[in-house]
């Protein structure tokens, strides 16, 4: 399986000829869709078919970030603005049985649409633990400040996505809830000691049953004082892989974000060199996509193996 170690994005709701040729010839690992790419169900079906036809691959990974609440890429098709993860967390803390039923019903509905339109990976759940000073960029995207609530609802999420044969992407590993900063705009530096982080933020990511996980662009100063998790061999090898036991495909958060202060090529290469299996590029600029695809390496043997396992899961 020859693929480049990158997930790219596209500009609009129709795959241009240049984008089609880029996907066909350069072979990015996958494509992620945003609201700009989605008008209605029929258009979206045509778009996902066009992408897969370009790759000649019926199982080609097509991702979306459909969390509900503030982060809904399907808002031109369905309105999930009232259904943030935190809504279900609050229901859980009042009535566990009611939360299980309502969250399952919601996920069945969303997954049914994703299945119909040809999307096979959703970048949920958000496992960041909500704290008093958590930046609003996470806010109600988090289930709760209570680890027991997070653990219950994440298992429900994994179970239902697996039932629909949709891959889950747990984020933002090893934990973004401790950040007071929006990493879309600048780097976040966390001064908490490692023991505190393991008892709180990191704990939600321990032994997760998720085929994919997405890194946090955060510096955990007492573990690696220089590099964000995305660019840290120490964080990825010793914490994410060993101590948290994550054995799936590790995806960087968007390499366009300002928390990564180098150019796109450097951001991408450093992420791969540090242990990310794939990098995520969300801007949809074909010139930048083409440049990245010409520079970034092919997926390694681990990623090939895990991708084959994902394809077997989809069949």
Short mmCIF file of the C-alpha atoms (twelve columns), coordinates in Angstrom:
data_MODEL
# 
_entry.id   MODEL 
# 
loop_
_atom_site.group_PDB 
_atom_site.id 
_atom_site.type_symbol 
_atom_site.label_atom_id 
_atom_site.label_alt_id 
_atom_site.label_comp_id 
_atom_site.label_asym_id 
_atom_site.label_seq_id 
_atom_site.Cartn_x 
_atom_site.Cartn_y 
_atom_site.Cartn_z 
_atom_site.pdbx_PDB_model_num 
ATOM 1   C CA . UNK A 1   0.000   0.000  0.000   1 
ATOM 2   C CA . UNK A 2   1.760   3.128  -1.235  1 
ATOM 3   C CA . UNK A 3   0.416   6.214  0.477   1 
ATOM 4   C CA . UNK A 4   1.880   9.486  1.680   1 
ATOM 5   C CA . UNK A 5   1.868   10.167 5.424   1 
ATOM 6   C CA . UNK A 6   -0.696  12.949 5.193   1 
ATOM 7   C CA . UNK A 7   -4.410  13.641 5.306   1 
ATOM 8   C CA . UNK A 8   -5.251  16.546 3.020   1 
ATOM 9   C CA . UNK A 9   -8.329  18.704 2.523   1 
ATOM 10  C CA . UNK A 10  -10.010 20.168 -0.542  1 
ATOM 11  C CA . UNK A 11  -11.266 23.614 -1.461  1 
ATOM 12  C CA . UNK A 12  -14.984 23.354 -2.233  1 
ATOM 13  C CA . UNK A 13  -17.992 21.057 -2.615  1 
ATOM 14  C CA . UNK A 14  -16.788 19.591 -5.936  1 
ATOM 15  C CA . UNK A 15  -13.501 17.812 -6.525  1 
ATOM 16  C CA . UNK A 16  -11.610 19.876 -9.097  1 
ATOM 17  C CA . UNK A 17  -9.666  18.191 -11.880 1 
ATOM 18  C CA . UNK A 18  -6.425  19.338 -10.294 1 
ATOM 19  C CA . UNK A 19  -7.446  17.896 -6.939  1 
ATOM 20  C CA . UNK A 20  -8.547  14.669 -8.609  1 
ATOM 21  C CA . UNK A 21  -5.179  14.321 -10.328 1 
ATOM 22  C CA . UNK A 22  -3.308  15.194 -7.146  1 
ATOM 23  C CA . UNK A 23  -5.114  12.480 -5.196  1 
ATOM 24  C CA . UNK A 24  -4.706  9.957  -8.010  1 
ATOM 25  C CA . UNK A 25  -1.004  10.585 -8.597  1 
ATOM 26  C CA . UNK A 26  0.352   11.608 -5.172  1 
ATOM 27  C CA . UNK A 27  -1.849  9.325  -3.045  1 
ATOM 28  C CA . UNK A 28  -2.421  11.056 0.309   1 
ATOM 29  C CA . UNK A 29  -3.389  8.608  3.070   1 
ATOM 30  C CA . UNK A 30  -6.838  10.212 3.364   1 
ATOM 31  C CA . UNK A 31  -8.993  13.296 2.855   1 
ATOM 32  C CA . UNK A 32  -10.793 15.287 5.562   1 
ATOM 33  C CA . UNK A 33  -13.978 17.234 4.780   1 
ATOM 34  C CA . UNK A 34  -15.229 20.506 6.251   1 
ATOM 35  C CA . UNK A 35  -18.409 22.547 6.072   1 
ATOM 36  C CA . UNK A 36  -17.085 24.286 2.950   1 
ATOM 37  C CA . UNK A 37  -17.194 20.901 1.211   1 
ATOM 38  C CA . UNK A 38  -20.790 20.044 2.114   1 
ATOM 39  C CA . UNK A 39  -24.076 21.395 0.677   1 
ATOM 40  C CA . UNK A 40  -26.524 18.500 0.883   1 
ATOM 41  C CA . UNK A 41  -26.656 14.722 1.059   1 
ATOM 42  C CA . UNK A 42  -26.628 14.011 -2.693  1 
ATOM 43  C CA . UNK A 43  -23.766 16.424 -3.311  1 
ATOM 44  C CA . UNK A 44  -21.794 14.855 -0.452  1 
ATOM 45  C CA . UNK A 45  -22.372 11.336 -1.786  1 
ATOM 46  C CA . UNK A 46  -21.097 12.471 -5.175  1 
ATOM 47  C CA . UNK A 47  -18.061 14.093 -3.586  1 
ATOM 48  C CA . UNK A 48  -17.025 11.043 -1.559  1 
ATOM 49  C CA . UNK A 49  -17.550 8.849  -4.626  1 
ATOM 50  C CA . UNK A 50  -15.365 11.187 -6.696  1 
ATOM 51  C CA . UNK A 51  -12.587 11.011 -4.102  1 
ATOM 52  C CA . UNK A 52  -12.708 7.224  -3.951  1 
ATOM 53  C CA . UNK A 53  -12.855 6.927  -7.727  1 
ATOM 54  C CA . UNK A 54  -9.717  9.057  -7.967  1 
ATOM 55  C CA . UNK A 55  -7.949  6.585  -5.681  1 
ATOM 56  C CA . UNK A 56  -9.693  3.535  -7.183  1 
ATOM 57  C CA . UNK A 57  -10.289 2.425  -3.607  1 
ATOM 58  C CA . UNK A 58  -13.775 1.699  -2.195  1 
ATOM 59  C CA . UNK A 59  -12.461 1.860  1.401   1 
ATOM 60  C CA . UNK A 60  -10.359 5.006  1.044   1 
ATOM 61  C CA . UNK A 61  -10.306 6.959  4.339   1 
ATOM 62  C CA . UNK A 62  -12.573 10.018 4.276   1 
ATOM 63  C CA . UNK A 63  -12.746 11.897 7.558   1 
ATOM 64  C CA . UNK A 64  -14.969 14.516 9.107   1 
ATOM 65  C CA . UNK A 65  -14.960 16.478 12.370  1 
ATOM 66  C CA . UNK A 66  -18.587 16.069 13.415  1 
ATOM 67  C CA . UNK A 67  -18.564 16.543 17.181  1 
ATOM 68  C CA . UNK A 68  -21.939 18.231 17.456  1 
ATOM 69  C CA . UNK A 69  -22.406 21.497 19.326  1 
ATOM 70  C CA . UNK A 70  -20.028 24.201 18.056  1 
ATOM 71  C CA . UNK A 71  -18.099 21.804 15.849  1 
ATOM 72  C CA . UNK A 72  -20.471 20.534 13.176  1 
ATOM 73  C CA . UNK A 73  -19.401 20.128 9.575   1 
ATOM 74  C CA . UNK A 74  -22.772 18.654 8.620   1 
ATOM 75  C CA . UNK A 75  -24.751 21.744 9.600   1 
ATOM 76  C CA . UNK A 76  -26.029 22.207 6.034   1 
ATOM 77  C CA . UNK A 77  -27.642 18.777 6.357   1 
ATOM 78  C CA . UNK A 78  -28.521 18.373 10.054  1 
ATOM 79  C CA . UNK A 79  -28.616 20.679 13.067  1 
ATOM 80  C CA . UNK A 80  -26.595 19.217 15.936  1 
ATOM 81  C CA . UNK A 81  -25.847 22.571 17.573  1 
ATOM 82  C CA . UNK A 82  -27.676 21.588 20.771  1 
ATOM 83  C CA . UNK A 83  -25.790 18.314 21.157  1 
ATOM 84  C CA . UNK A 84  -22.276 19.061 22.362  1 
ATOM 85  C CA . UNK A 85  -20.477 16.299 24.246  1 
ATOM 86  C CA . UNK A 86  -20.928 18.346 27.418  1 
ATOM 87  C CA . UNK A 87  -24.724 18.144 27.082  1 
ATOM 88  C CA . UNK A 88  -24.525 14.361 27.338  1 
ATOM 89  C CA . UNK A 89  -22.052 14.635 30.179  1 
ATOM 90  C CA . UNK A 90  -24.507 16.747 32.154  1 
ATOM 91  C CA . UNK A 91  -27.318 14.296 31.430  1 
ATOM 92  C CA . UNK A 92  -25.101 11.451 32.643  1 
ATOM 93  C CA . UNK A 93  -24.383 13.202 35.918  1 
ATOM 94  C CA . UNK A 94  -28.119 13.510 36.568  1 
ATOM 95  C CA . UNK A 95  -29.325 10.202 35.185  1 
ATOM 96  C CA . UNK A 96  -26.891 7.563  33.975  1 
ATOM 97  C CA . UNK A 97  -29.485 5.418  32.203  1 
ATOM 98  C CA . UNK A 98  -31.041 8.378  30.424  1 
ATOM 99  C CA . UNK A 99  -27.598 9.530  29.253  1 
ATOM 100 C CA . UNK A 100 -26.763 6.099  27.867  1 
ATOM 101 C CA . UNK A 101 -30.008 5.989  25.912  1 
ATOM 102 C CA . UNK A 102 -29.950 9.565  24.626  1 
ATOM 103 C CA . UNK A 103 -26.280 9.500  23.634  1 
ATOM 104 C CA . UNK A 104 -26.718 6.182  21.865  1 
ATOM 105 C CA . UNK A 105 -29.737 7.511  19.960  1 
ATOM 106 C CA . UNK A 106 -27.823 10.633 18.938  1 
ATOM 107 C CA . UNK A 107 -24.780 8.681  17.768  1 
ATOM 108 C CA . UNK A 108 -26.946 6.215  15.842  1 
ATOM 109 C CA . UNK A 109 -28.513 9.136  14.001  1 
ATOM 110 C CA . UNK A 110 -25.213 10.838 13.124  1 
ATOM 111 C CA . UNK A 111 -23.464 7.595  12.205  1 
ATOM 112 C CA . UNK A 112 -26.374 6.630  9.972   1 
ATOM 113 C CA . UNK A 113 -25.868 9.814  7.964   1 
ATOM 114 C CA . UNK A 114 -22.087 9.364  7.819   1 
ATOM 115 C CA . UNK A 115 -22.572 5.827  6.580   1 
ATOM 116 C CA . UNK A 116 -25.039 6.952  3.925   1 
ATOM 117 C CA . UNK A 117 -22.768 9.661  2.529   1 
ATOM 118 C CA . UNK A 118 -19.597 7.577  2.525   1 
ATOM 119 C CA . UNK A 119 -17.604 8.969  5.438   1 
ATOM 120 C CA . UNK A 120 -15.753 6.274  7.390   1 
ATOM 121 C CA . UNK A 121 -13.829 8.190  10.083  1 
ATOM 122 C CA . UNK A 122 -15.184 10.755 12.541  1 
ATOM 123 C CA . UNK A 123 -12.741 12.693 14.710  1 
ATOM 124 C CA . UNK A 124 -14.524 12.016 17.980  1 
ATOM 125 C CA . UNK A 125 -14.549 11.684 20.947  1 
ATOM 126 C CA . UNK A 126 -12.936 14.710 22.591  1 
ATOM 127 C CA . UNK A 127 -11.421 13.205 25.758  1 
ATOM 128 C CA . UNK A 128 -9.989  16.409 27.199  1 
ATOM 129 C CA . UNK A 129 -11.041 16.813 30.810  1 
ATOM 130 C CA . UNK A 130 -12.827 20.091 31.540  1 
ATOM 131 C CA . UNK A 131 -11.219 22.265 34.194  1 
ATOM 132 C CA . UNK A 132 -11.960 25.623 35.744  1 
ATOM 133 C CA . UNK A 133 -9.425  27.367 33.496  1 
ATOM 134 C CA . UNK A 134 -9.817  25.266 30.350  1 
ATOM 135 C CA . UNK A 135 -9.803  27.545 27.315  1 
ATOM 136 C CA . UNK A 136 -13.160 27.983 25.600  1 
ATOM 137 C CA . UNK A 137 -11.746 26.442 22.408  1 
ATOM 138 C CA . UNK A 138 -12.378 23.138 24.226  1 
ATOM 139 C CA . UNK A 139 -15.136 24.206 26.623  1 
ATOM 140 C CA . UNK A 140 -18.352 22.285 26.037  1 
ATOM 141 C CA . UNK A 141 -16.652 20.052 23.493  1 
ATOM 142 C CA . UNK A 142 -15.509 18.108 26.572  1 
ATOM 143 C CA . UNK A 143 -17.840 15.612 28.205  1 
ATOM 144 C CA . UNK A 144 -17.107 16.716 31.722  1 
ATOM 145 C CA . UNK A 145 -14.711 17.607 34.498  1 
ATOM 146 C CA . UNK A 146 -15.458 14.176 35.962  1 
ATOM 147 C CA . UNK A 147 -13.247 11.333 34.725  1 
ATOM 148 C CA . UNK A 148 -15.963 8.740  35.430  1 
ATOM 149 C CA . UNK A 149 -18.359 10.579 33.120  1 
ATOM 150 C CA . UNK A 150 -15.705 10.752 30.400  1 
ATOM 151 C CA . UNK A 151 -14.858 7.065  30.736  1 
ATOM 152 C CA . UNK A 152 -18.483 5.943  30.504  1 
ATOM 153 C CA . UNK A 153 -19.386 8.105  27.515  1 
ATOM 154 C CA . UNK A 154 -16.178 7.423  25.581  1 
ATOM 155 C CA . UNK A 155 -16.865 3.674  25.760  1 
ATOM 156 C CA . UNK A 156 -20.387 4.282  24.465  1 
ATOM 157 C CA . UNK A 157 -18.944 6.364  21.625  1 
ATOM 158 C CA . UNK A 158 -16.373 3.724  20.654  1 
ATOM 159 C CA . UNK A 159 -18.988 0.974  20.767  1 
ATOM 160 C CA . UNK A 160 -21.479 2.690  18.475  1 
ATOM 161 C CA . UNK A 161 -18.904 3.924  15.967  1 
ATOM 162 C CA . UNK A 162 -17.546 0.378  15.809  1 
ATOM 163 C CA . UNK A 163 -21.069 -0.938 15.230  1 
ATOM 164 C CA . UNK A 164 -21.389 1.350  12.196  1 
ATOM 165 C CA . UNK A 165 -17.835 0.541  11.050  1 
ATOM 166 C CA . UNK A 166 -16.718 4.131  11.440  1 
ATOM 167 C CA . UNK A 167 -13.259 4.837  12.815  1 
ATOM 168 C CA . UNK A 168 -12.940 7.008  15.913  1 
ATOM 169 C CA . UNK A 169 -10.193 9.593  16.483  1 
ATOM 170 C CA . UNK A 170 -9.666  10.310 20.178  1 
ATOM 171 C CA . UNK A 171 -8.344  13.795 20.835  1 
ATOM 172 C CA . UNK A 172 -6.331  15.672 21.886  1 
ATOM 173 C CA . UNK A 173 -3.856  13.149 23.248  1 
ATOM 174 C CA . UNK A 174 -2.403  13.263 25.886  1 
ATOM 175 C CA . UNK A 175 -4.817  16.007 27.063  1 
ATOM 176 C CA . UNK A 176 -5.825  19.553 26.131  1 
ATOM 177 C CA . UNK A 177 -8.087  20.394 29.072  1 
ATOM 178 C CA . UNK A 178 -5.188  21.758 31.094  1 
ATOM 179 C CA . UNK A 179 -4.549  24.462 28.487  1 
ATOM 180 C CA . UNK A 180 -5.630  28.063 29.012  1 
ATOM 181 C CA . UNK A 181 -4.638  28.864 25.422  1 
ATOM 182 C CA . UNK A 182 -6.207  28.366 21.990  1 
ATOM 183 C CA . UNK A 183 -3.519  26.448 20.110  1 
ATOM 184 C CA . UNK A 184 -4.981  27.600 16.796  1 
ATOM 185 C CA . UNK A 185 -3.422  30.948 17.709  1 
ATOM 186 C CA . UNK A 186 -0.306  30.202 19.788  1 
ATOM 187 C CA . UNK A 187 1.589   27.544 21.678  1 
ATOM 188 C CA . UNK A 188 0.397   26.431 25.091  1 
ATOM 189 C CA . UNK A 189 2.887   25.594 27.841  1 
ATOM 190 C CA . UNK A 190 1.719   23.455 30.774  1 
ATOM 191 C CA . UNK A 191 3.761   23.599 33.999  1 
ATOM 192 C CA . UNK A 192 2.011   20.789 35.892  1 
ATOM 193 C CA . UNK A 193 4.216   17.933 37.073  1 
ATOM 194 C CA . UNK A 194 3.953   14.540 35.399  1 
ATOM 195 C CA . UNK A 195 2.198   12.846 38.347  1 
ATOM 196 C CA . UNK A 196 -0.573  15.447 38.332  1 
ATOM 197 C CA . UNK A 197 -1.007  15.118 34.579  1 
ATOM 198 C CA . UNK A 198 -1.261  11.326 34.801  1 
ATOM 199 C CA . UNK A 199 -3.840  11.523 37.581  1 
ATOM 200 C CA . UNK A 200 -5.943  14.034 35.672  1 
ATOM 201 C CA . UNK A 201 -5.546  14.985 31.986  1 
ATOM 202 C CA . UNK A 202 -3.660  11.968 30.689  1 
ATOM 203 C CA . UNK A 203 -5.860  9.472  32.511  1 
ATOM 204 C CA . UNK A 204 -8.755  9.743  30.048  1 
ATOM 205 C CA . UNK A 205 -6.501  8.443  27.250  1 
ATOM 206 C CA . UNK A 206 -5.296  5.327  29.064  1 
ATOM 207 C CA . UNK A 207 -5.779  2.148  26.974  1 
ATOM 208 C CA . UNK A 208 -8.427  3.712  24.731  1 
ATOM 209 C CA . UNK A 209 -10.249 1.441  22.273  1 
ATOM 210 C CA . UNK A 210 -9.780  3.864  19.387  1 
ATOM 211 C CA . UNK A 211 -8.208  3.098  16.025  1 
ATOM 212 C CA . UNK A 212 -6.860  6.643  15.733  1 
ATOM 213 C CA . UNK A 213 -5.830  9.456  18.046  1 
ATOM 214 C CA . UNK A 214 -4.963  13.105 17.409  1 
ATOM 215 C CA . UNK A 215 -2.133  14.915 19.172  1 
ATOM 216 C CA . UNK A 216 -2.246  18.123 21.193  1 
ATOM 217 C CA . UNK A 217 -0.046  21.037 20.099  1 
ATOM 218 C CA . UNK A 218 0.914   21.574 23.735  1 
ATOM 219 C CA . UNK A 219 4.258   21.699 25.568  1 
ATOM 220 C CA . UNK A 220 4.153   19.748 28.844  1 
ATOM 221 C CA . UNK A 221 7.168   21.485 30.309  1 
ATOM 222 C CA . UNK A 222 8.097   18.952 32.974  1 
ATOM 223 C CA . UNK A 223 8.137   16.091 30.451  1 
ATOM 224 C CA . UNK A 224 9.618   17.805 27.382  1 
ATOM 225 C CA . UNK A 225 10.457  21.478 27.992  1 
ATOM 226 C CA . UNK A 226 11.007  22.297 24.315  1 
ATOM 227 C CA . UNK A 227 8.595   20.443 22.052  1 
ATOM 228 C CA . UNK A 228 4.833   20.201 21.805  1 
ATOM 229 C CA . UNK A 229 3.406   16.676 22.010  1 
ATOM 230 C CA . UNK A 230 3.072   16.676 18.216  1 
ATOM 231 C CA . UNK A 231 6.825   17.247 17.860  1 
ATOM 232 C CA . UNK A 232 8.043   15.360 20.924  1 
ATOM 233 C CA . UNK A 233 9.666   11.934 20.669  1 
ATOM 234 C CA . UNK A 234 9.578   11.817 24.469  1 
ATOM 235 C CA . UNK A 235 5.823   12.413 24.691  1 
ATOM 236 C CA . UNK A 236 4.934   10.106 21.813  1 
ATOM 237 C CA . UNK A 237 7.227   7.196  22.649  1 
ATOM 238 C CA . UNK A 238 7.289   7.260  26.447  1 
ATOM 239 C CA . UNK A 239 3.876   8.678  27.293  1 
ATOM 240 C CA . UNK A 240 1.398   8.117  24.440  1 
ATOM 241 C CA . UNK A 241 2.739   4.755  23.296  1 
ATOM 242 C CA . UNK A 242 4.166   3.212  26.480  1 
ATOM 243 C CA . UNK A 243 2.410   4.633  29.525  1 
ATOM 244 C CA . UNK A 244 -0.975  5.364  27.938  1 
ATOM 245 C CA . UNK A 245 -0.781  2.243  25.771  1 
ATOM 246 C CA . UNK A 246 -2.096  3.746  22.557  1 
ATOM 247 C CA . UNK A 247 -1.403  1.250  19.770  1 
ATOM 248 C CA . UNK A 248 -3.332  2.767  16.852  1 
ATOM 249 C CA . UNK A 249 -2.512  5.310  14.157  1 
ATOM 250 C CA . UNK A 250 -1.400  8.641  15.606  1 
ATOM 251 C CA . UNK A 251 -2.444  11.747 13.654  1 
ATOM 252 C CA . UNK A 252 -1.105  15.238 14.268  1 
ATOM 253 C CA . UNK A 253 -3.555  18.044 14.842  1 
ATOM 254 C CA . UNK A 254 -3.652  20.512 11.939  1 
ATOM 255 C CA . UNK A 255 -0.123  21.556 10.949  1 
ATOM 256 C CA . UNK A 256 -1.467  25.004 9.931   1 
ATOM 257 C CA . UNK A 257 -2.180  25.935 13.550  1 
ATOM 258 C CA . UNK A 258 -0.098  28.766 15.002  1 
ATOM 259 C CA . UNK A 259 1.071   26.642 17.936  1 
ATOM 260 C CA . UNK A 260 3.480   25.082 15.442  1 
ATOM 261 C CA . UNK A 261 5.639   28.033 14.522  1 
ATOM 262 C CA . UNK A 262 7.650   26.632 11.608  1 
ATOM 263 C CA . UNK A 263 6.699   26.383 7.939   1 
ATOM 264 C CA . UNK A 264 4.304   23.665 6.781   1 
ATOM 265 C CA . UNK A 265 7.018   21.333 5.505   1 
ATOM 266 C CA . UNK A 266 9.020   21.565 8.719   1 
ATOM 267 C CA . UNK A 267 5.892   21.152 10.849  1 
ATOM 268 C CA . UNK A 268 4.950   18.041 8.884   1 
ATOM 269 C CA . UNK A 269 8.417   16.473 8.803   1 
ATOM 270 C CA . UNK A 270 9.044   17.054 12.507  1 
ATOM 271 C CA . UNK A 271 5.710   15.475 13.406  1 
ATOM 272 C CA . UNK A 272 6.524   12.332 11.416  1 
ATOM 273 C CA . UNK A 273 10.097  12.179 12.720  1 
ATOM 274 C CA . UNK A 274 8.821   12.471 16.287  1 
ATOM 275 C CA . UNK A 275 6.434   9.539  15.962  1 
ATOM 276 C CA . UNK A 276 3.177   10.756 14.430  1 
ATOM 277 C CA . UNK A 277 2.113   8.300  11.740  1 
ATOM 278 C CA . UNK A 278 0.144   10.870 9.757   1 
ATOM 279 C CA . UNK A 279 -0.054  14.650 9.599   1 
ATOM 280 C CA . UNK A 280 -3.254  16.609 9.103   1 
ATOM 281 C CA . UNK A 281 -3.500  19.533 6.694   1 
ATOM 282 C CA . UNK A 282 -6.842  21.373 6.796   1 
ATOM 283 C CA . UNK A 283 -6.465  24.566 4.753   1 
ATOM 284 C CA . UNK A 284 -7.455  23.085 1.378   1 
ATOM 285 C CA . UNK A 285 -4.915  25.031 -0.663  1 
ATOM 286 C CA . UNK A 286 -3.932  22.795 -3.587  1 
ATOM 287 C CA . UNK A 287 -0.495  24.365 -4.019  1 
ATOM 288 C CA . UNK A 288 0.327   23.708 -0.378  1 
ATOM 289 C CA . UNK A 289 -1.174  20.203 -0.570  1 
ATOM 290 C CA . UNK A 290 0.939   19.456 -3.635  1 
ATOM 291 C CA . UNK A 291 4.096   20.765 -1.982  1 
ATOM 292 C CA . UNK A 292 3.470   18.724 1.159   1 
ATOM 293 C CA . UNK A 293 2.780   15.578 -0.854  1 
ATOM 294 C CA . UNK A 294 6.018   16.048 -2.797  1 
ATOM 295 C CA . UNK A 295 8.080   16.390 0.377   1 
ATOM 296 C CA . UNK A 296 6.536   14.086 2.945   1 
ATOM 297 C CA . UNK A 297 7.537   10.445 3.188   1 
ATOM 298 C CA . UNK A 298 5.442   7.378  2.442   1 
ATOM 299 C CA . UNK A 299 3.673   5.689  5.331   1 
ATOM 300 C CA . UNK A 300 5.874   3.312  7.313   1 
ATOM 301 C CA . UNK A 301 5.301   -0.414 7.829   1 
ATOM 302 C CA . UNK A 302 3.461   0.120  11.125  1 
ATOM 303 C CA . UNK A 303 0.985   2.472  9.443   1 
ATOM 304 C CA . UNK A 304 0.580   0.094  6.500   1 
ATOM 305 C CA . UNK A 305 -0.281  -2.710 8.913   1 
ATOM 306 C CA . UNK A 306 -2.725  -0.605 10.902  1 
ATOM 307 C CA . UNK A 307 -4.322  0.720  7.706   1 
ATOM 308 C CA . UNK A 308 -4.826  -2.842 6.472   1 
ATOM 309 C CA . UNK A 309 -6.444  -3.679 9.822   1 
ATOM 310 C CA . UNK A 310 -8.725  -0.669 9.424   1 
ATOM 311 C CA . UNK A 311 -9.740  -1.828 5.949   1 
ATOM 312 C CA . UNK A 312 -10.550 -5.275 7.355   1 
ATOM 313 C CA . UNK A 313 -12.693 -3.571 10.004  1 
ATOM 314 C CA . UNK A 314 -14.588 -1.687 7.266   1 
ATOM 315 C CA . UNK A 315 -15.412 -4.785 5.221   1 
# 
